[in-house]
Short mmCIF file of C-alpha atoms in Angstrom, two decimals:
data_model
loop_
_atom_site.label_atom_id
_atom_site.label_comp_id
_atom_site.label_asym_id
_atom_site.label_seq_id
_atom_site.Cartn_x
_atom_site.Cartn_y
_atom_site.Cartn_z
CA UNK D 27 26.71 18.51 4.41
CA UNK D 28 29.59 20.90 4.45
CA UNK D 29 32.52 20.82 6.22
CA UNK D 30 31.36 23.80 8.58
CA UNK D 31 27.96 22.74 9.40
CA UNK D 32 29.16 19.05 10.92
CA UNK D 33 28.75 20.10 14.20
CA UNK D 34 26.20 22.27 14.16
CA UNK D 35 22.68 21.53 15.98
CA UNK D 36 19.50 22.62 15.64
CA UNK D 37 19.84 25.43 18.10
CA UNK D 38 22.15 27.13 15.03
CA UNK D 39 19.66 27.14 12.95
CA UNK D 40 17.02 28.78 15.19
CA UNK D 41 14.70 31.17 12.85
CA UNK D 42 15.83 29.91 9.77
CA UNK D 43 14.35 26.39 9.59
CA UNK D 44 11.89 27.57 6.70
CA UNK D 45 14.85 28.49 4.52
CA UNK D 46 17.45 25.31 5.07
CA UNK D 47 14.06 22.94 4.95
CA UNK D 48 14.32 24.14 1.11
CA UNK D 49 17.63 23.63 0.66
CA UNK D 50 19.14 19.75 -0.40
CA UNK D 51 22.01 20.37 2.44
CA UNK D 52 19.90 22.14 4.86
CA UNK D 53 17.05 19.50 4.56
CA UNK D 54 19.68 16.67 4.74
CA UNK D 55 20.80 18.16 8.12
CA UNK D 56 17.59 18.82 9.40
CA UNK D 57 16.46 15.62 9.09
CA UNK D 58 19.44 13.81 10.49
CA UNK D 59 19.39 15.88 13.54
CA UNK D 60 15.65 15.50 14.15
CA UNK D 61 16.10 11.37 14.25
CA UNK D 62 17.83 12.20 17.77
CA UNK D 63 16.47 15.39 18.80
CA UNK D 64 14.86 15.77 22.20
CA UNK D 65 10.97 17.14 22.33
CA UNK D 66 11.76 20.76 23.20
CA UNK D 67 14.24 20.80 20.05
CA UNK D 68 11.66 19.12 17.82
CA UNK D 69 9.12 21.61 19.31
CA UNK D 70 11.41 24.58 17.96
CA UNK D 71 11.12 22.98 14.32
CA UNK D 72 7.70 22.48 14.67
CA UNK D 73 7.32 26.21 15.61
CA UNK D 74 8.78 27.32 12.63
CA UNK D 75 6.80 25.52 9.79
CA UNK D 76 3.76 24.81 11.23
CA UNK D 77 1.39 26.48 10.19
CA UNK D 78 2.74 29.06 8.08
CA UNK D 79 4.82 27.03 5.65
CA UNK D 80 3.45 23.42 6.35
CA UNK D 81 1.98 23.42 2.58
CA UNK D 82 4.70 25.01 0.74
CA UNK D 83 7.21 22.45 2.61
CA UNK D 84 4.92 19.65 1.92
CA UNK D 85 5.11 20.35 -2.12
CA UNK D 86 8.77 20.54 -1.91
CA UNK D 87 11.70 18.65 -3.28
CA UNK D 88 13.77 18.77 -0.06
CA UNK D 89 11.26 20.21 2.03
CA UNK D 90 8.58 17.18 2.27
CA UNK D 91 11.27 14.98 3.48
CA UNK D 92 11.35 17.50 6.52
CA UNK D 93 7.71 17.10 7.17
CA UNK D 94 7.79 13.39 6.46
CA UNK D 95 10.55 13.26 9.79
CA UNK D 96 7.70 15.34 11.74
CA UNK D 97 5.17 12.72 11.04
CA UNK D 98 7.22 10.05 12.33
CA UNK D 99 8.98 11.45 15.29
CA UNK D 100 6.36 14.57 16.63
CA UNK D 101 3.69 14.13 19.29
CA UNK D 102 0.45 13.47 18.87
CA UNK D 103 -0.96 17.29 18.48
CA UNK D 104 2.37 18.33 16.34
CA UNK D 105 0.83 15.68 13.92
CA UNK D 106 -2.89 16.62 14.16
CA UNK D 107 -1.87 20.38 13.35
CA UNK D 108 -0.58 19.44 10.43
CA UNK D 109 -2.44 16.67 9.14
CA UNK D 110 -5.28 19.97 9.91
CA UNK D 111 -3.51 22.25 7.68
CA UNK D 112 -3.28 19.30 4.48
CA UNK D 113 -7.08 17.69 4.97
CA UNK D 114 -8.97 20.17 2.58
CA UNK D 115 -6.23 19.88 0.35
CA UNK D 116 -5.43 16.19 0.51
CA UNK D 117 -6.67 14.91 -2.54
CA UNK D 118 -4.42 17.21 -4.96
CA UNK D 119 -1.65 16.59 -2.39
CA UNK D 120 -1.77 12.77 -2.79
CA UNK D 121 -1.51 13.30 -6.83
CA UNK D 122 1.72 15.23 -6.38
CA UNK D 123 5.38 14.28 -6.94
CA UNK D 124 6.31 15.39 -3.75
CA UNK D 125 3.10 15.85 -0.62
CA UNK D 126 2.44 12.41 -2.11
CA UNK D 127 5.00 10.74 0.03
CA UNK D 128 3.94 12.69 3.03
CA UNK D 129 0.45 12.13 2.73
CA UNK D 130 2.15 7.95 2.68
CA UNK D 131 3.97 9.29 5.93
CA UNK D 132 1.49 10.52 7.72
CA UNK D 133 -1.09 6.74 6.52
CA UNK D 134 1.83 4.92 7.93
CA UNK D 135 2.36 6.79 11.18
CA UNK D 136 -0.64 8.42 11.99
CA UNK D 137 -3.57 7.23 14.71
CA UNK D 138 -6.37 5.32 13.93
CA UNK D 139 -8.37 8.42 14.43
CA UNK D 140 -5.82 10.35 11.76
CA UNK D 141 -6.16 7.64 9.42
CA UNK D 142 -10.08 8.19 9.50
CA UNK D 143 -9.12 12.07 8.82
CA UNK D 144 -7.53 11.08 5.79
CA UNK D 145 -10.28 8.56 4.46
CA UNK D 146 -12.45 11.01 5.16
CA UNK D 147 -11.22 13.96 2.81
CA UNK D 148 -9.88 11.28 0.21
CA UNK D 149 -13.50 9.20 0.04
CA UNK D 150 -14.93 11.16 -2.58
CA UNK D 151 -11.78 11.22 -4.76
CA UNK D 152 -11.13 7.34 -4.63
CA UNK D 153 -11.46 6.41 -7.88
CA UNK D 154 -9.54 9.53 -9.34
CA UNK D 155 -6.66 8.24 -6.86
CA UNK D 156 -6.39 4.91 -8.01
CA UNK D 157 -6.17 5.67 -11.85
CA UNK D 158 -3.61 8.51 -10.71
CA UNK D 159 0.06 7.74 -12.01
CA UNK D 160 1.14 8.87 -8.34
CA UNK D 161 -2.20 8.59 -6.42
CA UNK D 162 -2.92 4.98 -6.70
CA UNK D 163 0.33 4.72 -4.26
CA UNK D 164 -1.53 6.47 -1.60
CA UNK D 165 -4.36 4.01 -1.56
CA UNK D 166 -2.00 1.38 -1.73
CA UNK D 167 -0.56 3.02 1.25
CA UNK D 168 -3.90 2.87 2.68
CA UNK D 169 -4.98 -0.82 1.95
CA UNK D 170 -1.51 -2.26 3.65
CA UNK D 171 -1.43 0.07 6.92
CA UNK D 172 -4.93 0.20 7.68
CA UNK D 173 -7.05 -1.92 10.15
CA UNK D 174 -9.31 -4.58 8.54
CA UNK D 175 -12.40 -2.93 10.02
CA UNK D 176 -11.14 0.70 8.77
CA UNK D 177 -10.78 -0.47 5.04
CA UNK D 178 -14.89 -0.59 3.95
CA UNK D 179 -14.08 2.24 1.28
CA UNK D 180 -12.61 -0.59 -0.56
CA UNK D 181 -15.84 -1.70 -1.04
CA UNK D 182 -16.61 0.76 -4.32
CA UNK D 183 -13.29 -1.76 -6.28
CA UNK D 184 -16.30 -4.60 -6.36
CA UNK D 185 -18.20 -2.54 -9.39
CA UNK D 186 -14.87 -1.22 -11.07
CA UNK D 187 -12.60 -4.58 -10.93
CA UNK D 188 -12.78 -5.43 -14.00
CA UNK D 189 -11.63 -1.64 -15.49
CA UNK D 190 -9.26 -1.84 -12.70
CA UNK D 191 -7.55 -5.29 -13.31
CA UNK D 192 -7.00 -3.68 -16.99
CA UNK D 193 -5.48 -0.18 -16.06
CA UNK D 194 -1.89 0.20 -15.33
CA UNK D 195 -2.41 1.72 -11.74
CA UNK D 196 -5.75 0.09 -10.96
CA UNK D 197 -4.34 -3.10 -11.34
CA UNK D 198 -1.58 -2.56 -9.04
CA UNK D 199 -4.19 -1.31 -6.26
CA UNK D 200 -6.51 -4.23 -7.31
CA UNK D 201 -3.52 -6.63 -6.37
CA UNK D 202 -2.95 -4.67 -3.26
CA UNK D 203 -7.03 -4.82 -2.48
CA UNK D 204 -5.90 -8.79 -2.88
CA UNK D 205 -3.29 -8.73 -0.44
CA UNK D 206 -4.30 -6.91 2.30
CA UNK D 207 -8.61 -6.66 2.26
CA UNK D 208 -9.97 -9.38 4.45
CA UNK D 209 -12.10 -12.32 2.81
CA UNK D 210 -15.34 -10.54 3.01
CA UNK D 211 -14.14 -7.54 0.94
CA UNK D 212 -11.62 -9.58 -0.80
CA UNK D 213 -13.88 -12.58 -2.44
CA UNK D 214 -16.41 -10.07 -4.26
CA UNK D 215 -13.67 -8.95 -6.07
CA UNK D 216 -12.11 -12.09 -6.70
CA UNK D 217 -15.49 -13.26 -8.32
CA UNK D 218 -15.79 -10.50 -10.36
CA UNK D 219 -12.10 -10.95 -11.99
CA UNK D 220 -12.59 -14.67 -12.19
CA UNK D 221 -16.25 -14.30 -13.68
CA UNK D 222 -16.10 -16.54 -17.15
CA UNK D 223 -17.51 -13.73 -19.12
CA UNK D 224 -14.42 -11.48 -18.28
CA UNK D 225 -11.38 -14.19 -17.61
CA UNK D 226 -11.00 -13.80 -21.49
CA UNK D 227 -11.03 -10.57 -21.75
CA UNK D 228 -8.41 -10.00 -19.15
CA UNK D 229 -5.92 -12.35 -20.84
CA UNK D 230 -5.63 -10.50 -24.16
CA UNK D 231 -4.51 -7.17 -22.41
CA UNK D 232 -1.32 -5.74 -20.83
CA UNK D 233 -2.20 -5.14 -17.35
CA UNK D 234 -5.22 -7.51 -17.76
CA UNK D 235 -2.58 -10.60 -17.55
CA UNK D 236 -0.60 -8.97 -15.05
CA UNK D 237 -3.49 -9.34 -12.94
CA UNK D 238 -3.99 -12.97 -13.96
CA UNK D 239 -0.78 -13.49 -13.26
CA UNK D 240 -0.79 -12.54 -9.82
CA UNK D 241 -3.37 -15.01 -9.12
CA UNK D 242 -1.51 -18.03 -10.80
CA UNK D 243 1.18 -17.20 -8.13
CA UNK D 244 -0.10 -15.74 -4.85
CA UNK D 245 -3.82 -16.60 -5.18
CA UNK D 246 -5.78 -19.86 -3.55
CA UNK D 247 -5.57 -22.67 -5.26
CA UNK D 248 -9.73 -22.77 -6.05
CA UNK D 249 -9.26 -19.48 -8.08
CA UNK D 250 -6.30 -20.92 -9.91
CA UNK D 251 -7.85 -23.54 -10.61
CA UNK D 252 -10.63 -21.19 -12.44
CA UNK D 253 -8.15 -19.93 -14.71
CA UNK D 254 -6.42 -22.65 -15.90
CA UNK D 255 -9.77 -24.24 -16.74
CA UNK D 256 -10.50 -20.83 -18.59
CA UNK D 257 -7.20 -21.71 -20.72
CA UNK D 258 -7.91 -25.80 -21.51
CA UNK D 259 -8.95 -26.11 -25.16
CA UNK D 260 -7.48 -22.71 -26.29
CA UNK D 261 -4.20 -23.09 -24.81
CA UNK D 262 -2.17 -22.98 -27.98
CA UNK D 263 -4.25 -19.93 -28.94
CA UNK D 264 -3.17 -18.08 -25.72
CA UNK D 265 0.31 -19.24 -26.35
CA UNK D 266 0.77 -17.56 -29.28
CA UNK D 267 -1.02 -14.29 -28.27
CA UNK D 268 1.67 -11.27 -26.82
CA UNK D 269 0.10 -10.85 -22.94
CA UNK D 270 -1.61 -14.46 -22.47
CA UNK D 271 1.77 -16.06 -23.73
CA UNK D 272 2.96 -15.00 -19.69
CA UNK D 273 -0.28 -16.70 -18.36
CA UNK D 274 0.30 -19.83 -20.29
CA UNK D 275 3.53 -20.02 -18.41
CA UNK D 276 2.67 -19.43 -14.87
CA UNK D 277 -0.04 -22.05 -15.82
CA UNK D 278 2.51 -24.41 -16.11
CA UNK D 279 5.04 -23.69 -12.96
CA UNK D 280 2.42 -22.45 -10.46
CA UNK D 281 -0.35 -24.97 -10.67
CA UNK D 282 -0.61 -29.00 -9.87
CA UNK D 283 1.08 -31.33 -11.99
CA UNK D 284 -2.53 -32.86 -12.83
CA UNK D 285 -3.39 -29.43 -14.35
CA UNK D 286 0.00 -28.99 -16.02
CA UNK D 287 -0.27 -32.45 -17.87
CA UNK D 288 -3.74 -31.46 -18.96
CA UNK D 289 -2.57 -28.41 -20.92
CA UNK D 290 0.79 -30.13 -21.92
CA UNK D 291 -1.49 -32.79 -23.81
CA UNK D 292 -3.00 -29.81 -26.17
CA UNK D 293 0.38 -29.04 -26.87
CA UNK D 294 1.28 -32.51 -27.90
CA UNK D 295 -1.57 -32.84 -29.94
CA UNK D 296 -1.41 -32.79 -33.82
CA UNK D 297 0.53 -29.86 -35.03
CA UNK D 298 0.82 -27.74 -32.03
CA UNK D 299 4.45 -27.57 -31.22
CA UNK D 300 4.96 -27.02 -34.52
CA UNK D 301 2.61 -24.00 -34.50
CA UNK D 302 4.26 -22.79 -31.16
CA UNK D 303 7.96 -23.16 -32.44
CA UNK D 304 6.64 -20.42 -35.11
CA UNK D 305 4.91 -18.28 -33.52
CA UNK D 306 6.93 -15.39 -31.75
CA UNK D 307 5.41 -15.70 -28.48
CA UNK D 308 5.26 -18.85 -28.21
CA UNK D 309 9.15 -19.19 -28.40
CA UNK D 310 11.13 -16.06 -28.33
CA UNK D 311 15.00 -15.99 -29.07
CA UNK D 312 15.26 -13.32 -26.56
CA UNK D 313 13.77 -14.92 -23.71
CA UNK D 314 14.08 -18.83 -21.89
CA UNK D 315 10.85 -18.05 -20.03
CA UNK D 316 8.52 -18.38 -23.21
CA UNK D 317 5.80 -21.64 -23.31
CA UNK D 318 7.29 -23.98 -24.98
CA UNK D 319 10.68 -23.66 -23.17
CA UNK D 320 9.29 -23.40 -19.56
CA UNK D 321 6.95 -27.00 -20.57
CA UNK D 322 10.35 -28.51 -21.53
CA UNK D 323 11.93 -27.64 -18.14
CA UNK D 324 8.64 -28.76 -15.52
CA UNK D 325 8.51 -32.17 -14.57
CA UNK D 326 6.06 -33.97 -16.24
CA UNK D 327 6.84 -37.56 -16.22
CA UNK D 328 6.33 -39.76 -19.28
CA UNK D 329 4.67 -36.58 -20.79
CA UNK D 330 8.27 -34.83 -20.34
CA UNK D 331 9.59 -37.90 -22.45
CA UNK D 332 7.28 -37.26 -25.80
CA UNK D 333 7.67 -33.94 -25.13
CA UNK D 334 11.26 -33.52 -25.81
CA UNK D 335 10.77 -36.96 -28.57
CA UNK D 336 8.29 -34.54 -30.49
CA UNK D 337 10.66 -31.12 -30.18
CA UNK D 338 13.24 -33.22 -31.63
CA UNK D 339 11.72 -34.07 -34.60
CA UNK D 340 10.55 -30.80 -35.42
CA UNK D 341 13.85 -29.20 -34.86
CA UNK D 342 15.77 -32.53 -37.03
CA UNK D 343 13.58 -31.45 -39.73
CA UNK D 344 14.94 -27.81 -40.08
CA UNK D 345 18.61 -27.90 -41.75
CA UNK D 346 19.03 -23.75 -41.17
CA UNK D 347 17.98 -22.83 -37.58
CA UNK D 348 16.49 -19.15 -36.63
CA UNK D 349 17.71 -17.80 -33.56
CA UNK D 350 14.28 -18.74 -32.32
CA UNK D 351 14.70 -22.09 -33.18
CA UNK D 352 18.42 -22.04 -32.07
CA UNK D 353 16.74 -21.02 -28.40
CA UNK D 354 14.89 -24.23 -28.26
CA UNK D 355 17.58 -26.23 -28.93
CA UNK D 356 19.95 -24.38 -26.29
CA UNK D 357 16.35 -25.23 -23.85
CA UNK D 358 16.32 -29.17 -24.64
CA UNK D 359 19.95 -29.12 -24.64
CA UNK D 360 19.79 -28.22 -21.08
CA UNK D 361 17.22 -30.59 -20.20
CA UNK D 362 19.09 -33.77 -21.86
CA UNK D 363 22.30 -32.45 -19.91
CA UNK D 364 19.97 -32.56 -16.85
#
């Protein structure tokens, strides 16, 4: 804000509100003076934007930051007027850069009723929303400021969870639809993601584990459960694969001990930690988080003891360590020195 503007107020910027709205500066100033503006000087902005420049303000760099500040601090009909002027439009509005965040401003602050607005005009452009690079935020918006009984559009995830939990914004609204949608909504969607037929599936892709992976760490422990009896008897497969390596470990930290031992026995058996010490994702010089390393540092009583007995050995028989293999000794060095 320059030097000469510092104690300006509103009232100096009477009939060109429009013009500094656009500007980085002007915009800044705005906005700061609005957060303690009385009703009749909030009432002058209002004046000036609404409705003639309410969209082109709402698609703007600095000027959407304006609007955003109306949303949260105008009355009840200075919000209805322009949540009028953005319904036909609000689907491309929540897929851009900038009316994006007001479209979030106007979720978080508006009524009940406004919210219903919104749903309304958004409904039939859900799915194109959620698969949006900028969209999906909106209905994530939407899922955590809602009220319970106001989020049964959720209800069309059910069908789609599984191509959600594998896209890189459905997954992140499918998480969201986790958090937030009561058990009614929430456990059809569960079911679907934890169905056998697709648990597999899910594990070999990107976003796929993500999703996983939120349930090994925030889900109930029933559904992790599921999973980790998805993983028992192809364990040291999924260790060694690039996404279900990161499943393998939040197996092992998040879930009982009862369930950890179980999968730390298929890594004791035969040849398996000599398999996992090869394999890139199994053990990864770049990372102490891999599978092998994170079973060496859980608590596993006697289990912890052959364990570390059986890394030993393997590492005793290589004279020329890799950095990989120099990564698991740094990882049992640490857990002797504990």
């Amino acid at each position: 804000m320059t030097r000469k503007m510092q104690n300006w107020k509103l009232k100096d910027i009477a009939g060109h509100i429009t013009e500094f709205s656009g500007d980085r500066i002007g915009s800044r100033f705005i906005q700061t003076q609005m957060e303690t503006a009385s009703l009749e000087e909030l009432k002058g902005v209002f004046h000036e934007i609404v409705p003639y420049s309410t969209l082109q303000l709402i698609q703007d760099i600095y000027g959407n930051h304006v609007i955003q500040k109306l949303f949260e601090y105008g009355t009840q009909n200075q919000t209805d007027a322009m949540l009028g002027m953005m319904e036909k439009h609000v689907f491309q509005l929540a897929c851009h850069s900038y009316a994006s965040f007001v479209v979030r401003k106007a979720v978080a602050c508006g009524s009940p009723a406004q919210q219903s607005r919104i749903i309304t005009h958004l409904k039939p452009h859900i799915m194109a929303c959620v698969r949006h690079a900028i969209g999906h935020e909106v209905i994530q918006s939407l899922l955590r400021n809602l009220a319970p009984e106001a989020l049964s559009f959720a209800s069309i995830f059910t069908a789609e969870a599984l191509r959600l939990a594998s896209h890189p914004f459905g997954s992140r609204v499918l998480q969201c639809c986790f958090e937030n949608l009561p058990n009614r909504q929430r456990s059809p969607l569960i079911e679907e993601v934890l169905n056998r037929g697709h648990l597999r599936e899910l594990f070999l892709t990107q976003f796929g584990s993500y999703t996983i992976q939120w349930i090994l760490e925030e889900g109930y422990p029933e559904e992790k459960g599921r999973v980790v009896a998805e993983l028992r008897g192809r364990f040291l497969d999924m260790a060694k694969h690039k996404f279900a390596s990161h499943i393998c470990e939040k197996a092992l930290l998040y879930y009982n001990s009862d369930a950890s031992r179980a999968l730390i026995d298929e890594i004791l058996d035969s040849n398996s930690i000599r398999c996992m010490m090869r394999d890139q994702y199994a053990i990864d010089a770049r990372s102490p988080d891999y599978v092998l390393q994170t079973a060496l540092r859980i608590q596993l009583g006697q289990r912890k003891k052959l364990l570390i007995e059986n890394v030993e050995g393997e590492l005793k028989k290589r004279q020329k360590l890799s950095r990989a293999y120099m990564s698991v000794q740094q990882a049992l060095n640490d857990v002797v020195e504990c």
